[in-house]
Short mmCIF file of C-alpha atoms and ligand atoms in Angstrom, two decimals:
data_model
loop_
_atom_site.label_atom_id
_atom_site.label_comp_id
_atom_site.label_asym_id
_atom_site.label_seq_id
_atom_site.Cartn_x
_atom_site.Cartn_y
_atom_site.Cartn_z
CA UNK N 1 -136.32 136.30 34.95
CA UNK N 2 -139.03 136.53 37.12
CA UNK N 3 -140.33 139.27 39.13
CA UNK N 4 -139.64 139.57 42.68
CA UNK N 5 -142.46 140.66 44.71
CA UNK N 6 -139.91 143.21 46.34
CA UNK N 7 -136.67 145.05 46.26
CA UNK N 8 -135.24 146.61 49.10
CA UNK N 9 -133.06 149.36 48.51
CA UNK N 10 -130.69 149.70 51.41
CA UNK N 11 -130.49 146.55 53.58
CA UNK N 12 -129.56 148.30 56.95
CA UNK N 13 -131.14 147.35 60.68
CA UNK N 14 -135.27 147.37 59.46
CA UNK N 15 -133.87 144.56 57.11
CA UNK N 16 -132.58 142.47 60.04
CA UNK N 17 -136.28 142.46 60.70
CA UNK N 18 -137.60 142.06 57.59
CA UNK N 19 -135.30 140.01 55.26
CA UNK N 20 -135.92 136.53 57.84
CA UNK N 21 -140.07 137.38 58.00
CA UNK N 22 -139.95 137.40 53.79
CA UNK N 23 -137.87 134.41 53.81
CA UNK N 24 -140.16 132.49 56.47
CA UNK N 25 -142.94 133.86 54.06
CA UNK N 26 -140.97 132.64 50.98
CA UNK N 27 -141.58 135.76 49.34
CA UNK N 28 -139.40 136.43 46.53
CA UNK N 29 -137.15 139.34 47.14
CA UNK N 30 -133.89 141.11 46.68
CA UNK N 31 -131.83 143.51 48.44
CA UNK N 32 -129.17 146.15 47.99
CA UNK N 33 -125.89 147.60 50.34
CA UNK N 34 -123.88 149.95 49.63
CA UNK N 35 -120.70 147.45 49.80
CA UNK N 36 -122.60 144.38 48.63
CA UNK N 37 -122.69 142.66 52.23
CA UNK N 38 -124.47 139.73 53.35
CA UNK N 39 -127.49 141.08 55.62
CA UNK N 40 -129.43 138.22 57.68
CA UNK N 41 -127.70 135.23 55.50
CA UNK N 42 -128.98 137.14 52.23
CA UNK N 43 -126.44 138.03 49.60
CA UNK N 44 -126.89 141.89 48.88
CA UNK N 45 -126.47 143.77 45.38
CA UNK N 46 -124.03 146.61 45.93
CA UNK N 47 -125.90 150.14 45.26
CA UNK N 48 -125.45 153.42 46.14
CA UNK N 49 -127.74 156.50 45.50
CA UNK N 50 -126.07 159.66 44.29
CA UNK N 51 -127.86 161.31 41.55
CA UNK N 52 -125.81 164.83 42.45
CA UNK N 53 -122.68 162.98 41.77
CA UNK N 54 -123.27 160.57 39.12
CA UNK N 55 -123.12 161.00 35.60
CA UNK N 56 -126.67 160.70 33.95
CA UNK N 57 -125.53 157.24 31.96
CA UNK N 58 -123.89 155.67 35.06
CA UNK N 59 -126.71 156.44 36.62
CA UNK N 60 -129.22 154.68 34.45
CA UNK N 61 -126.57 151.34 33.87
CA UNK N 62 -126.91 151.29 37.54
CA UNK N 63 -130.80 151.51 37.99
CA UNK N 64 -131.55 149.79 34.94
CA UNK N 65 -129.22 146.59 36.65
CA UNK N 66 -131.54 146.18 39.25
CA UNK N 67 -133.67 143.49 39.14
CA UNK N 68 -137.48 143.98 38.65
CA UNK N 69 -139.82 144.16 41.48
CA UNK N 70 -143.43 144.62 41.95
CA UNK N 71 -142.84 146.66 44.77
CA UNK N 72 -139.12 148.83 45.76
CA UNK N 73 -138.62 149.92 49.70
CA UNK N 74 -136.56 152.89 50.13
CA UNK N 75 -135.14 152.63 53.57
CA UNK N 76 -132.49 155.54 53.56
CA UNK N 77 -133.29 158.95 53.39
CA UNK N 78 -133.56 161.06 49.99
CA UNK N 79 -133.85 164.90 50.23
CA UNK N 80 -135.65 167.63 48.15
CA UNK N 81 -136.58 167.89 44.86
CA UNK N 82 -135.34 165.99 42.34
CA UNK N 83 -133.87 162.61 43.94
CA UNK N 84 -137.60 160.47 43.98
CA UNK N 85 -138.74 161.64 40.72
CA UNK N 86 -135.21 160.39 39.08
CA UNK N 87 -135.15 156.90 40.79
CA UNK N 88 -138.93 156.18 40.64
CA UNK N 89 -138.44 157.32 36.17
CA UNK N 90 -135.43 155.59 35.56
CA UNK N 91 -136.66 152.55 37.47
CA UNK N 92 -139.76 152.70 35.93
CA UNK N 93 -138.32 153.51 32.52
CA UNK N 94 -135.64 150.34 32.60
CA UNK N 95 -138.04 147.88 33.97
CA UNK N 96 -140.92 147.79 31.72
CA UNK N 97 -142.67 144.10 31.98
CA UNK N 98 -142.81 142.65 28.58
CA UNK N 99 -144.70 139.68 29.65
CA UNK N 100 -148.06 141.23 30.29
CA UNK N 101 -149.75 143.97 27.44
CA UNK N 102 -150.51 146.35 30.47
CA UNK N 103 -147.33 147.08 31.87
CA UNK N 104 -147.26 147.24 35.60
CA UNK N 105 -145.41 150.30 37.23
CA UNK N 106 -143.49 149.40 40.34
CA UNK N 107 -144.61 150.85 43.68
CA UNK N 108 -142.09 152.67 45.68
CA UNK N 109 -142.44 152.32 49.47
CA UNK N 110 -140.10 155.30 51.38
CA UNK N 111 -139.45 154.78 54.98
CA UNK N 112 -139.40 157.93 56.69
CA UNK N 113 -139.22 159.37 60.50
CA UNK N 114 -142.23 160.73 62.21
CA UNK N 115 -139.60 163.43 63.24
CA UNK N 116 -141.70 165.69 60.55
CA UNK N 117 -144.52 166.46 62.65
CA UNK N 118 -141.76 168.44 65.21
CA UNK N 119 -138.52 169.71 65.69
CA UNK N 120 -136.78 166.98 64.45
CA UNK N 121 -133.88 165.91 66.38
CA UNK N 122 -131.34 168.22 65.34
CA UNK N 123 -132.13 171.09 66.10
CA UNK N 124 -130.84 172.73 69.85
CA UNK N 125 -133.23 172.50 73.01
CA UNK N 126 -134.21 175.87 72.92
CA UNK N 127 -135.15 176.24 69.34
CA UNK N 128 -136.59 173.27 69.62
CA UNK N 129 -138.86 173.90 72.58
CA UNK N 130 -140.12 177.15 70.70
CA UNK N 131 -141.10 175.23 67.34
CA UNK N 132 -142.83 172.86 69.50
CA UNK N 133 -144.71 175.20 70.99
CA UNK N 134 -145.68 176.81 67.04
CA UNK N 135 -146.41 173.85 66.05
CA UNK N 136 -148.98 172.92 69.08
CA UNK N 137 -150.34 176.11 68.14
CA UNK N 138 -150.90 175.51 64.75
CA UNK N 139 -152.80 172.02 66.39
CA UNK N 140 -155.14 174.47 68.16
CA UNK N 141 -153.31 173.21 71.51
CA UNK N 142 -154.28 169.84 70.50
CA UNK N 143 -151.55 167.15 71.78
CA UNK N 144 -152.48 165.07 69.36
CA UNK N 145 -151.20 164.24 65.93
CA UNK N 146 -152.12 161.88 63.32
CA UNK N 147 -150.73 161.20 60.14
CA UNK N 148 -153.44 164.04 57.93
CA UNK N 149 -151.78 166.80 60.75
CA UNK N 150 -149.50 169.11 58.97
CA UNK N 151 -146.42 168.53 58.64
CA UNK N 152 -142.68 170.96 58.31
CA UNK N 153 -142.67 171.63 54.56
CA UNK N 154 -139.25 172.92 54.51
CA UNK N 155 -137.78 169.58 55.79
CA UNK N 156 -135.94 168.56 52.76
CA UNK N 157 -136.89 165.35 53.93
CA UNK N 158 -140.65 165.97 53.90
CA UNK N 159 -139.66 167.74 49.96
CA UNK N 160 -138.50 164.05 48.70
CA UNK N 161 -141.62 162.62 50.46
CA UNK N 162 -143.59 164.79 49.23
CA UNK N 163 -142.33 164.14 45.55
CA UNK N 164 -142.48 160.40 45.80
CA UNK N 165 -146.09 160.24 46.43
CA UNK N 166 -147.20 162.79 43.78
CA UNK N 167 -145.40 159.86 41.60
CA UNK N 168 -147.76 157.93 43.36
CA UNK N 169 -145.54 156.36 46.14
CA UNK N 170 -146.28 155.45 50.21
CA UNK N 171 -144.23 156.96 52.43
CA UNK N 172 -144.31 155.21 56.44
CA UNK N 173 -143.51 157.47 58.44
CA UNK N 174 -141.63 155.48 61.27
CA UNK N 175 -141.51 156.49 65.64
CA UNK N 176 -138.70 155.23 67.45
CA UNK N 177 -137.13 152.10 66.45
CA UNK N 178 -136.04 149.57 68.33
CA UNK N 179 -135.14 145.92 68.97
CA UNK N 180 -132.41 143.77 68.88
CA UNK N 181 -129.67 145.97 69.45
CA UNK N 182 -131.74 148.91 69.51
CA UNK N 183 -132.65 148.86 73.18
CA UNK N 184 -134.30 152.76 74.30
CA UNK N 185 -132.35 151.75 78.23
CA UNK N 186 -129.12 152.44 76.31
CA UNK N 187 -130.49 155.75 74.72
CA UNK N 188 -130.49 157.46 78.60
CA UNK N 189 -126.32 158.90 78.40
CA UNK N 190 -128.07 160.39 74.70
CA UNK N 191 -130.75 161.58 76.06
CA UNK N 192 -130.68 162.56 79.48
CA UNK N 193 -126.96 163.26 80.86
CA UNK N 194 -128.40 166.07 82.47
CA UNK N 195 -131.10 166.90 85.24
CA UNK N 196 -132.37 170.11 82.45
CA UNK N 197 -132.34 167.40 79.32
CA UNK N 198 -134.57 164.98 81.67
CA UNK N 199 -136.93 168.34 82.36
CA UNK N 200 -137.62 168.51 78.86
CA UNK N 201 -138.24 165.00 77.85
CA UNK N 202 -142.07 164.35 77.23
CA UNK N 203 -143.50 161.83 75.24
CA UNK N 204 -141.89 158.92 73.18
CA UNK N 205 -143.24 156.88 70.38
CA UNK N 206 -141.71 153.67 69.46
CA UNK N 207 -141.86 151.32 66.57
CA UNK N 208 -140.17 147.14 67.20
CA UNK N 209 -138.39 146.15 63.94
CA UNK N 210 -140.78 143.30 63.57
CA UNK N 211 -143.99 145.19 63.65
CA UNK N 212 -142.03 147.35 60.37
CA UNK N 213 -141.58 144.00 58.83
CA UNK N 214 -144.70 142.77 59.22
CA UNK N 215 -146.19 145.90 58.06
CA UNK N 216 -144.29 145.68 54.85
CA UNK N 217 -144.89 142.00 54.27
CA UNK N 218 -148.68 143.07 54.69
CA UNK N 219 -148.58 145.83 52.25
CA UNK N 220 -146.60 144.10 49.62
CA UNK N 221 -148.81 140.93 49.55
CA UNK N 222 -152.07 142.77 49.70
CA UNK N 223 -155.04 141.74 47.61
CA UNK N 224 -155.36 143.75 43.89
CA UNK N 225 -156.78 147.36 44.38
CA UNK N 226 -155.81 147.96 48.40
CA UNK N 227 -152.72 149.75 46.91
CA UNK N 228 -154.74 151.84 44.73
CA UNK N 229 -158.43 152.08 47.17
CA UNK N 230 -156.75 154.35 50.00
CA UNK N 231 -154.23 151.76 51.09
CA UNK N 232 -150.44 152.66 49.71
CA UNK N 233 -150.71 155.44 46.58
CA UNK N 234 -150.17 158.51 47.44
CA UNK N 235 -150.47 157.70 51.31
CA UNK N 236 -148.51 159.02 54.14
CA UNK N 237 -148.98 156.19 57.28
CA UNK N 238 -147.66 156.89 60.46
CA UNK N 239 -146.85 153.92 62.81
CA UNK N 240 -146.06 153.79 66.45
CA UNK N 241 -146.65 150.54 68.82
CA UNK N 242 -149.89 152.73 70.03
CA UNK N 243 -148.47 153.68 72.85
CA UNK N 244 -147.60 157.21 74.52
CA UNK N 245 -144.68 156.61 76.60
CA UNK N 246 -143.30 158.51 78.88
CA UNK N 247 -139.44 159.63 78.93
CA UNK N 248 -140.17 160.37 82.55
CA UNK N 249 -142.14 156.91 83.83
CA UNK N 250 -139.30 155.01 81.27
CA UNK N 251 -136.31 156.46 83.28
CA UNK N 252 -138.12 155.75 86.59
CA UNK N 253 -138.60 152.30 85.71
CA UNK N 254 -135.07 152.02 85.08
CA UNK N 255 -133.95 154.12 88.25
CA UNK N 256 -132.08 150.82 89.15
CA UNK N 257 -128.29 151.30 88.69
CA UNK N 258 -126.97 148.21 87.13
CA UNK N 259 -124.25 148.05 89.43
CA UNK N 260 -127.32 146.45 92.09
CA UNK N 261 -126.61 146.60 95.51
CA UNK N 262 -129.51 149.25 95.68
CA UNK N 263 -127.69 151.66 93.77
CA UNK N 264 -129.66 154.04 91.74
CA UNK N 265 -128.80 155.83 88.51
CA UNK N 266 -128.64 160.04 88.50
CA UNK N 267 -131.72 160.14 86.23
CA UNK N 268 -134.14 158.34 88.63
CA UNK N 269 -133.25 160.50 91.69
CA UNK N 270 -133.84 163.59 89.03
CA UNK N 271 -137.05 162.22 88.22
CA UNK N 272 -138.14 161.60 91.51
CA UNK N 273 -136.84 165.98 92.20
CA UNK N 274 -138.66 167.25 88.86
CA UNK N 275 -142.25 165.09 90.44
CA UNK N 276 -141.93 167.84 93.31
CA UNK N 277 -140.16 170.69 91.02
CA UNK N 278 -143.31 170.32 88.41
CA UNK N 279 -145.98 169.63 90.62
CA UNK N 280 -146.03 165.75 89.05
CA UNK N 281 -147.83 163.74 91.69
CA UNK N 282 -147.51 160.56 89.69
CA UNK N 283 -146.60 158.95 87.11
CA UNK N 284 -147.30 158.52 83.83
CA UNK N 285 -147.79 162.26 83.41
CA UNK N 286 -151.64 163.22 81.33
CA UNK N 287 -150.81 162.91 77.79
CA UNK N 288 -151.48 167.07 77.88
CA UNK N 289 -148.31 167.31 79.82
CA UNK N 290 -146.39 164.83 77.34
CA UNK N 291 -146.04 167.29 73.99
CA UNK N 292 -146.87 165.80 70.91
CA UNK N 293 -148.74 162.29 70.98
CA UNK N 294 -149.00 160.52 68.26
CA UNK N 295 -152.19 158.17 67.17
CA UNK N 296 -151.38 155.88 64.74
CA UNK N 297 -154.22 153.71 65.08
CA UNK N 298 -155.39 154.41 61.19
CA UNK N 299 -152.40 152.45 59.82
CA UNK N 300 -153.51 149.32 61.27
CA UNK N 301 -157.08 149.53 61.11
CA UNK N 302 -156.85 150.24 57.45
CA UNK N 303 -153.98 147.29 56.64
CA UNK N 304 -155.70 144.75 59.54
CA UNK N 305 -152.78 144.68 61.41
CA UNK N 306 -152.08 144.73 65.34
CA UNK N 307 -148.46 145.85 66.49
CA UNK N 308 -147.44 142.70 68.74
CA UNK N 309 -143.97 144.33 70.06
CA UNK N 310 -144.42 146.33 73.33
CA UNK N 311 -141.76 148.03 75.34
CA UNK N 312 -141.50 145.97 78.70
CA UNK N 313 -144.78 144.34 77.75
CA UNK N 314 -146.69 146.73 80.20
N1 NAP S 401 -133.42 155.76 64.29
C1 NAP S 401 -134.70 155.98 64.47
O1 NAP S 401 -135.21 155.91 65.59
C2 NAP S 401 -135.57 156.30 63.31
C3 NAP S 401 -136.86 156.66 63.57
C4 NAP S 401 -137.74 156.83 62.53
C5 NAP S 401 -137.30 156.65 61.24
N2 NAP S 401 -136.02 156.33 60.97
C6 NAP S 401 -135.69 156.13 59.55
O2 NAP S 401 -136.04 154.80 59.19
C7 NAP S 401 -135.33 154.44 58.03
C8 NAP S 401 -134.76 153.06 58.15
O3 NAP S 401 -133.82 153.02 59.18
P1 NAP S 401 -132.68 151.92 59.30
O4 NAP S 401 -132.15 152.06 60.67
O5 NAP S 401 -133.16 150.60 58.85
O6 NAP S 401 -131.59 152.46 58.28
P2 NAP S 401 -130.09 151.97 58.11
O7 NAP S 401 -129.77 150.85 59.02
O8 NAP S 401 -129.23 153.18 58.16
O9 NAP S 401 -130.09 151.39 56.62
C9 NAP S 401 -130.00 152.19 55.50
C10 NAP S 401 -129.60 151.32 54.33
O10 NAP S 401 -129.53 152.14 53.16
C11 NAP S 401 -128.27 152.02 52.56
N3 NAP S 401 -127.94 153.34 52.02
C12 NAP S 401 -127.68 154.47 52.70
N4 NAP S 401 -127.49 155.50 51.86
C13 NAP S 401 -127.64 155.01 50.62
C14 NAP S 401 -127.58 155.58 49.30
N5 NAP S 401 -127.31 156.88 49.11
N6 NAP S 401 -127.78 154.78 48.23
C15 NAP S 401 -128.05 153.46 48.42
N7 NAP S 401 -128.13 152.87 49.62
C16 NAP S 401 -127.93 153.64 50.71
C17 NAP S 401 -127.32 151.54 53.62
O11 NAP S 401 -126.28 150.79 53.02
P3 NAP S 401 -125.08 150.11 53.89
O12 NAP S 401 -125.73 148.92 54.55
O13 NAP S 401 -124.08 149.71 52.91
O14 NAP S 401 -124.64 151.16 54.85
C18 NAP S 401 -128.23 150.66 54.48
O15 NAP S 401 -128.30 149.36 53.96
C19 NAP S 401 -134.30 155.53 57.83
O16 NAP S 401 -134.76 156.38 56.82
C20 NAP S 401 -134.28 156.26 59.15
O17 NAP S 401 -133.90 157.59 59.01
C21 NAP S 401 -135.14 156.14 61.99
C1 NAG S 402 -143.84 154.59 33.85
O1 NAG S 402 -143.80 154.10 32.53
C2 NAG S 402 -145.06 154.10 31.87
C3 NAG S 402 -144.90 153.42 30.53
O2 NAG S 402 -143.77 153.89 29.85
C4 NAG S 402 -145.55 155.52 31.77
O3 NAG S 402 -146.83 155.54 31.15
C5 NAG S 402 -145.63 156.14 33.16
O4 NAG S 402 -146.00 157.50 33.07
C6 NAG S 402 -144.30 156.02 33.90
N1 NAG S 402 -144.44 156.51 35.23
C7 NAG S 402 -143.52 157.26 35.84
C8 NAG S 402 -143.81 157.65 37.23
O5 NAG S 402 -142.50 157.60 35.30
C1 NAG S 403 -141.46 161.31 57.46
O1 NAG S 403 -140.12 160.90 57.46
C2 NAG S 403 -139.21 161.82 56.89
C3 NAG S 403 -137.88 161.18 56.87
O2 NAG S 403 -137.38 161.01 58.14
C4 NAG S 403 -139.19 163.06 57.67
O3 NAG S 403 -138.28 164.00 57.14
C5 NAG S 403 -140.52 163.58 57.61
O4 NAG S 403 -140.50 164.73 58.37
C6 NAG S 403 -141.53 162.59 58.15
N1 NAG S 403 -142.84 163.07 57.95
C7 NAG S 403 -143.61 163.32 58.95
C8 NAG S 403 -144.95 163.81 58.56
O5 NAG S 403 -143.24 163.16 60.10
C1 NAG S 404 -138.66 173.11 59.34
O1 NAG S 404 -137.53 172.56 58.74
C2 NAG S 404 -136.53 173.51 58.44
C3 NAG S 404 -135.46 172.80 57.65
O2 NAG S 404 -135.04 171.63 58.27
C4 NAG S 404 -136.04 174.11 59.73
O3 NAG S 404 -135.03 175.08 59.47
C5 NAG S 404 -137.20 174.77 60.45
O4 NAG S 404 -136.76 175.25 61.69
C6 NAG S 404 -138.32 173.76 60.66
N1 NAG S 404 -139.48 174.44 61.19
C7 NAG S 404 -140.29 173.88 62.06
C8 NAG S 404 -141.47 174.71 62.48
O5 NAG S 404 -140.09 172.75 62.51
#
């Protein structure tokens, strides 16, 4: 059989994205669900990841039946030690290419959540606001992050990450995503059903599905030695659209109730009381008033790419 240029391990949203730009691109790929769904017209291999709960010869049968790929994207999450090393060995192990004397290792991609430079999203406001705050400290009081800042180590997240590119992997650390369904106007009962929760929204980095596709179609048809020279082993990218956005300025610009008739949603006349609260005069706030903001702008210098999906097109 031949190779595939890529196997995706867990065709979920980012695939809706991705599986029609690699078939437009006739790139040869496969995909995996856990149930073995179709995903964007694409049949899908059923697979599911469980090394705590699988016997150690189930668990090779079922790695070892995947088919070979020069590169595998791992879009769902693995945690601590343990989980990377035994997918990227067992893969590597039952995949061997016997058509070539040098026998090419497969690279694993991991997608991952920019959530490890902060709080992460779990953890209660007020906790949250006081790591923030540690972890701005630890910046010097510097707003800004980029993907060398450091990151939480403890994250059990961060652990697997951390794992999969000693074994020589690329983890992309992914902002906000959205598109298609994912529209950040229906994330405002989430994220702000209260006058406090809008008080402590700051900044907001966002990533379109197609600007993830097209970032993966770019790595995995890259020229020999950019994987090696600095561009995917061992590498932790992050990627955001570029932009700083502002939870505030977003939820003003949506102050319109959908109902019309002039009507205007809760969160816009809070906005408009916090400007006068917090001694806002306009807005966007300055990016030292926003909290972390990100700059992703090594990603795409180093892989020639420029994001083309912008909230609202600005
Ligand atoms: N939401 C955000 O704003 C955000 C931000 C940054 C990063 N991220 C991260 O970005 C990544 C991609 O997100 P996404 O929305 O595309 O993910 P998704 O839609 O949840 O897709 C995950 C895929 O992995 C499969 N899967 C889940 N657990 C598995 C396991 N143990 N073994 C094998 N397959 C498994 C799922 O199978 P089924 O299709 O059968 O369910 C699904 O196809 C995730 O790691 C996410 O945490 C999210
Ligand atoms: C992959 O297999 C090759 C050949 O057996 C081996 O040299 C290499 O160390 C393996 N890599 C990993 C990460 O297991
Ligand atoms: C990268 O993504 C993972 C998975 O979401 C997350 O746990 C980790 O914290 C992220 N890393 C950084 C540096 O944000
Ligand atoms: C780091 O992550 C751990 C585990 O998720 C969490 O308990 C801790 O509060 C986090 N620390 C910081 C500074 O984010």
């Amino acid at each position: 059989m031949e190779q595939l240029t890529l196997l995706i391990l867990g065709a979920g949203w980012t695939s809706t994205f991705l599986i029609p730009l690699l078939q437009s691109s006739s790139i040869p790929f496969a995909a995996t669900t856990t149930s073995g769904r179709t995903v964007s017209g694409a049949p899908t291999i059923p697979f599911k990841f469980d090394p705590a709960n699988t016997p150690e010869d189930e668990l090779r049968t079922a790695i070892s039946s995947l088919p070979a790929a020069k590169y595998v994207l791992i879009t769902f999450p693995l945690t601590g030690n343990g989980p990377s090393k035994t997918l990227i060995e067992l893969y590597n192990a039952t995949h061997q290419s016997h058509s070539s004397a040098a026998s090419q290792q497969a690279r694993f991609i991991q997608l991952g959540s920019s959530g490890i430079w902060g709080a992460g999203r779990t953890i209660a406001a007020a906790d949250k606001e006081k790591i923030e705050k540690e972890l701005a400290e630890k910046r010097g009081g510097d707003p800004w992050v980029t993907r060398h800042s450091p990151i939480n180590e403890s994250n059990p997240r961060a652990i697997a990450e951390n794992e999969l590119l000693s074994l020589g992997g690329c983890v992309l650390n992914l902002s906000g995503l959205w598109g298609g369904e994912r529209q950040p106007i229906n994330w405002i009962p989430r994220v702000a059903a209260t006058k406090e929760a809008v008080r402590g929204k700051t900044s907001l980095h966002l990533i379109h599905g197609e600007d993830i596709a097209r970032a993966v179609v770019k790595i995995v048809t890259a020229e020999d030695g950019k994987w090696e020279n600095g561009g995917g082993k061992g590498e932790r990218w992050m990627l955001t659209d570029g932009f700083v956005y502002d939870w505030w300025a977003m939820l003003a610009g949506w102050a319109e109730d959908p109902a019309g008739e002039g009507k205007v949603r809760e969160q816009g006349v809070w906005v408009r009381e916090l400007m006068e609260e917090e001694d806002v005069r306009a807005l966007p706030r300055e990016m030292e008033k926003l909290g972390r903001c990100y700059d992703s702008r090594e990603f795409w210098r180093v892989w020639g790419l420029v994001p083309i999906k912008i909230l609202g097109g600005l």
